């Protein structure tokens, strides 16, 4: 294919570097510097999409972020697919593979288009709310058909091969947009010594100057841009971010800037390059120089390929050397629209006519067109376009002065391109992100940024200043203002000379009337991507959807991936007319982040896959891995779950591990338990306030178990605390609860009881803990210690500072299994060494490593709770049958005391923790099972409680369970029933939760 | 993402280093046992939840781990002041005093 | 009320859709009503509808400060489910679920209630226990909910990463197959249209600025636009503003208002045909009929009425989504927004009498408001009609925060969505 729309010279493309790309399987050529859209237009590709609802053929309308139609699938391989890429923003690279996203069998000959033509009349806005209801049972069928038509592009089915990252940036001035206003602002701020970041979504700086033929200082505008960029580059304190879209303006001057680093190079990022990067910028001042988007006019069949906006026509000619057609009709409400005709004529193609909706046209651009001999038809409009896959002609008719009615006859003109301009809309999106409501300006015929809520300045097109000279001046002033706010010296900047053009006032016209009423005229599109028409908006208003938000939601206007950049204002104007109101009375338009879509990958940066969340390992982790342990995630920790031997089922492993502890000795890595070092003369008093039991008399060298409750009296954590010295304690917490407990202690100390002298520090990672437990544990310890660990010298619930394997150790004689146990704590860097010594020495004693699952079984045999498993935030100590762990003698009303005495907490029949023995000892009740009194009752059944812990106990040769039963502590010996999913019912007897060694003799030996 | 000045560190840091703990100046009753269920319930659960100026308790959890108070507009999210525990706010709604003594 | 049907669409297409009736009137308020409902969101409109439909009370006004359904009704992620843990909540949400079923037909408005299933993925043993407990309880409560293992889950949701490679590998999931999504706007509009047809006055752009309270009894409300409007009873259903209205009435609530954000991707071809929620990695997602991936973000920890939250929450949420669905890394996020949720300490709502006689509050739905819409309206209508709560609503009294009889769904579900 030849690039038959390509000019032989001009533009910012490199004709010596040819690039091949494919679209829908066909190969085409473009040049370096092209966007995918400009290359497609150069090759004469008219149809780039089928519309969402009516399946109408669509072509390229715009040249930037506002493009609604040219939304394509990109990607040469499965893993590199990217859905919904705007061709107008995608730089061309060699080997680019693209395809349209809808249309079957192809975008050119689409079967759905026929259905759209016939059935379209039955699809007014909100039609789906009015149908697909009968019969009720068929909705799912209807919906599956609707869903088949859903979506534009598709997600890849393979994992993303690229990497992304994010970077935190700080600056004095963030300049958004590098057009004339942005460049002037950035240069001023930079010269004044400010730290500046300037970002622009395009590949090169210059903004509107790139698309224009207007000279600066009598030279091409690009020369000035080049000089400014060179100077900015030379500043150490200036960061230039091309290909970077400021996508969100958040609270406290926080901006998210999405930089595309390799999307212009290849399908997949070249080796070692990051595909995209998010700059998380905190700026002292923000200058929005975001420019404006042109509005197309709304007229019949205005979606036929070949209908464009005038600024885009100029951009394709001046920047890319592409004339997107042969015979042009321009329709405009303002002087700017003439530029497209001038550029078109300069490119040597035919301007059929300039149709100006104003009755009088006399600005400088108009004069230029006249002098060039172009046909100007004033007081008229293009009321309808002919053609289906490309414009073939237009109907022109005269309008009345207000543009609301057609007067006179219709003239038909032959043309293949219609460029329309209804004026320009300031790009106020970022200002809206801050929560500022925009305000309508009749002078600008558009919304301007509302009151500034952040430290924000605006310059240029965003203020409705569309002339280059004004934009430059405003940029300079914004830069100076920023310097003044920052307390930096003012600077001089000589702005380039630009010819100021005489401009006639624009006409406020959005929707061009037709001979027929809007409801009967051919479709007049307002929002192309969501197929919203002027008739649709009128229907919505007639039906009572009068708030602009209702109109938008009912019609889906503005809900596309372009977020209505082209259509929203036109839609509001159509609604205003239908409701007989002004645009500002109708409402306002609100934009939300993102300005343009961002890849999920870019938002999350490196925090995915292996770096999604850190894994915490104990010092002995490597050993566990080598032994083939399976791991359980507890918080961020990886804890050994069990240590299977070859050929074992999980139950066989657990049985072996349990019996080893009961009959010989087992070893558990307990390092993950939270540890908080507590010191200070009031530490003891503090413990008494945060635990439910008494701490006043705990002697040095002793340990005690405690329950921690909230002010509501409900248990949230537990653990053993050792008295290391008169004013020194070591508290242990559950593995998952450590951070919460630490903050709990701090908040009470800092905000309620600052008068207490007490200090906390988390020392979880400082210590490695090996728990040896079982009848042989003392024998094992004796081999490795210098201390006397006999029952007489080292009592149950004592701790001692001794050496183990030659390493200083705090050894706690406490037990979570009911067996003789020693918890050996050593400095974490000795952890592995001591562990290996224990393993080695333990061989002859039958030492068996066990994991969390066996730990759970062993403690359940003893009826010990696990906070978080046997508690759920709704149980207090008495519910747990742990009244022994509550001291009401303490002078201070400890946390939880008042709460657990509220009326609901002391009522009869609360759910209480009990043991449960199945009638059939071989049956293990599934954890979570719900108890009922009458298994044959009618649902919904009142639930008596649930099973919180349930295991097979090899030691006891039967199942054991702990669970909650209403009034359970008074129902010992009674039966409850657990109906299971498969229909069976398990009967269990309520009993004490202490199944093994009820007198606790084994731990005392 | 709020930008918060930690009065203990003397620096502005990102919100990510902090978290809010709720309404400030809720003093624990000195004699809980003397509270009725209603009073205890009010202390535990009932909050001002204003639209506008709000005094709230924050902690620099990934920093100095210290708590402090903040006066913030819950509508605009503007932070009016931060002040240490035990201090009183200077920015308040009209002349309305902050109820409940903070120890 | 004009009947909607496919045939009607065909018929109206011949007259270019010029003759559709208004969905609701635009009345000027009367001087006095039997019942005033403050708040024209989904819950308020449903309340009005059931008051008229089930209790024959039609002298009712709904006062809305903006436009109907313009608050959380149009900002949520449209999830409907009833698999709550405690008997009280299960009864409440199941009551709602049963009203959802057949709601389109009842309102003659397609709310697109799509029972495509809601999965809660389990990533730890504790997750498994929590969900097994939930499933067991629901079974006895007569609510469908079942466990599926990771292998089965992978078959049912091919795009979900059920491999062992994940940071927190999925071990299984609970799934309520009757749960799903509905079209949020349609729910508000459908109730509004039906209530209007029964004679209820829907007053938009009418902001309540004060309450007339004498001897502890409410007799009317003062509005910015229409002055005083009298009423025998007043129901307040203003998610995101409950605290403000309570302050007007002179009391505090056990409620805090937080920003809750949500986001959507660009529309993509069918990718996920169900709803997946993970309390462990903190994210949930479904795909709309238009093709957008609809993603719920976490709640900001501070009080905020700005309908904006922190960007960090968005980052964390998308991290979770890509962790669950690695293929979404190159999919692009289109838009984000925020709502204001009124959260109770126990993650259960308040449907209650208040210290002021004849003033009733329905609030504190937290993140559960959308799914509760029909049930909430139905029960609140009963409360307003009878002057005392419906038995299902009774446990949801404000008094529970004094007695301690909380209905704590936090412990049960980690994050209660």
mmCIF file of C-alpha atoms in Angstrom, chain B residues 16-85:
data_model
loop_
_atom_site.group_PDB
_atom_site.id
_atom_site.type_symbol
_atom_site.label_atom_id
_atom_site.label_comp_id
_atom_site.label_asym_id
_atom_site.label_seq_id
_atom_site.Cartn_x
_atom_site.Cartn_y
_atom_site.Cartn_z
ATOM 1 C CA UNK B 16 1.412 6.020 54.284
ATOM 2 C CA UNK B 17 3.598 6.384 57.388
ATOM 3 C CA UNK B 18 0.623 7.234 59.585
ATOM 4 C CA UNK B 19 -2.793 6.044 60.451
ATOM 5 C CA UNK B 20 -5.786 7.614 62.030
ATOM 6 C CA UNK B 21 -7.098 6.128 65.244
ATOM 7 C CA UNK B 22 -10.354 8.088 65.349
ATOM 8 C CA UNK B 23 -11.771 10.982 67.288
ATOM 9 C CA UNK B 24 -9.353 12.717 69.627
ATOM 10 C CA UNK B 25 -9.948 13.851 73.213
ATOM 11 C CA UNK B 26 -12.026 10.854 74.237
ATOM 12 C CA UNK B 27 -10.768 10.398 77.747
ATOM 13 C CA UNK B 28 -11.276 7.056 79.396
ATOM 14 C CA UNK B 29 -13.701 7.544 82.302
ATOM 15 C CA UNK B 30 -11.687 7.750 85.507
ATOM 16 C CA UNK B 31 -14.098 5.478 87.293
ATOM 17 C CA UNK B 32 -15.441 3.002 84.760
ATOM 18 C CA UNK B 33 -17.349 1.108 87.429
ATOM 19 C CA UNK B 34 -19.420 4.198 88.118
ATOM 20 C CA UNK B 35 -20.543 4.411 84.501
ATOM 21 C CA UNK B 36 -23.947 3.181 83.477
ATOM 22 C CA UNK B 37 -24.210 0.901 80.454
ATOM 23 C CA UNK B 38 -25.364 3.936 78.482
ATOM 24 C CA UNK B 39 -22.365 5.994 79.550
ATOM 25 C CA UNK B 40 -19.949 3.192 78.826
ATOM 26 C CA UNK B 41 -21.579 2.639 75.439
ATOM 27 C CA UNK B 42 -21.246 6.330 74.612
ATOM 28 C CA UNK B 43 -17.567 6.235 75.542
ATOM 29 C CA UNK B 44 -16.970 3.130 73.462
ATOM 30 C CA UNK B 45 -18.953 3.793 70.332
ATOM 31 C CA UNK B 46 -20.688 7.157 69.921
ATOM 32 C CA UNK B 47 -18.767 9.734 67.916
ATOM 33 C CA UNK B 48 -19.078 13.315 66.720
ATOM 34 C CA UNK B 49 -18.324 12.419 63.116
ATOM 35 C CA UNK B 50 -18.552 16.038 61.984
ATOM 36 C CA UNK B 51 -18.689 17.344 58.456
ATOM 37 C CA UNK B 52 -16.139 20.084 58.808
ATOM 38 C CA UNK B 53 -13.569 20.625 61.543
ATOM 39 C CA UNK B 54 -12.608 17.468 63.349
ATOM 40 C CA UNK B 55 -10.054 16.734 66.029
ATOM 41 C CA UNK B 56 -8.608 13.314 65.563
ATOM 42 C CA UNK B 57 -5.898 11.097 66.931
ATOM 43 C CA UNK B 58 -3.127 9.921 64.630
ATOM 44 C CA UNK B 59 -0.053 7.791 65.079
ATOM 45 C CA UNK B 60 3.191 7.973 63.159
ATOM 46 C CA UNK B 61 3.191 4.199 63.035
ATOM 47 C CA UNK B 62 5.918 3.722 60.445
ATOM 48 C CA UNK B 63 7.968 6.522 61.903
ATOM 49 C CA UNK B 64 8.464 7.594 65.484
ATOM 50 C CA UNK B 65 5.473 5.512 66.679
ATOM 51 C CA UNK B 66 4.167 8.452 68.602
ATOM 52 C CA UNK B 67 0.590 9.607 68.785
ATOM 53 C CA UNK B 68 -0.539 13.150 68.161
ATOM 54 C CA UNK B 69 -3.696 15.105 67.482
ATOM 55 C CA UNK B 70 -4.758 16.733 64.267
ATOM 56 C CA UNK B 71 -7.417 19.274 63.462
ATOM 57 C CA UNK B 72 -8.616 18.516 59.970
ATOM 58 C CA UNK B 73 -11.515 19.561 57.805
ATOM 59 C CA UNK B 74 -13.347 16.378 56.883
ATOM 60 C CA UNK B 75 -14.870 18.044 53.849
ATOM 61 C CA UNK B 76 -11.782 19.598 52.226
ATOM 62 C CA UNK B 77 -9.258 17.336 53.986
ATOM 63 C CA UNK B 78 -7.203 20.408 54.810
ATOM 64 C CA UNK B 79 -5.066 19.909 57.897
ATOM 65 C CA UNK B 80 -5.372 22.973 60.087
ATOM 66 C CA UNK B 81 -2.916 22.007 62.792
ATOM 67 C CA UNK B 82 -1.240 19.151 64.550
ATOM 68 C CA UNK B 83 -0.572 19.166 68.267
ATOM 69 C CA UNK B 84 0.782 16.846 70.860
ATOM 70 C CA UNK B 85 -1.152 14.709 73.265
#
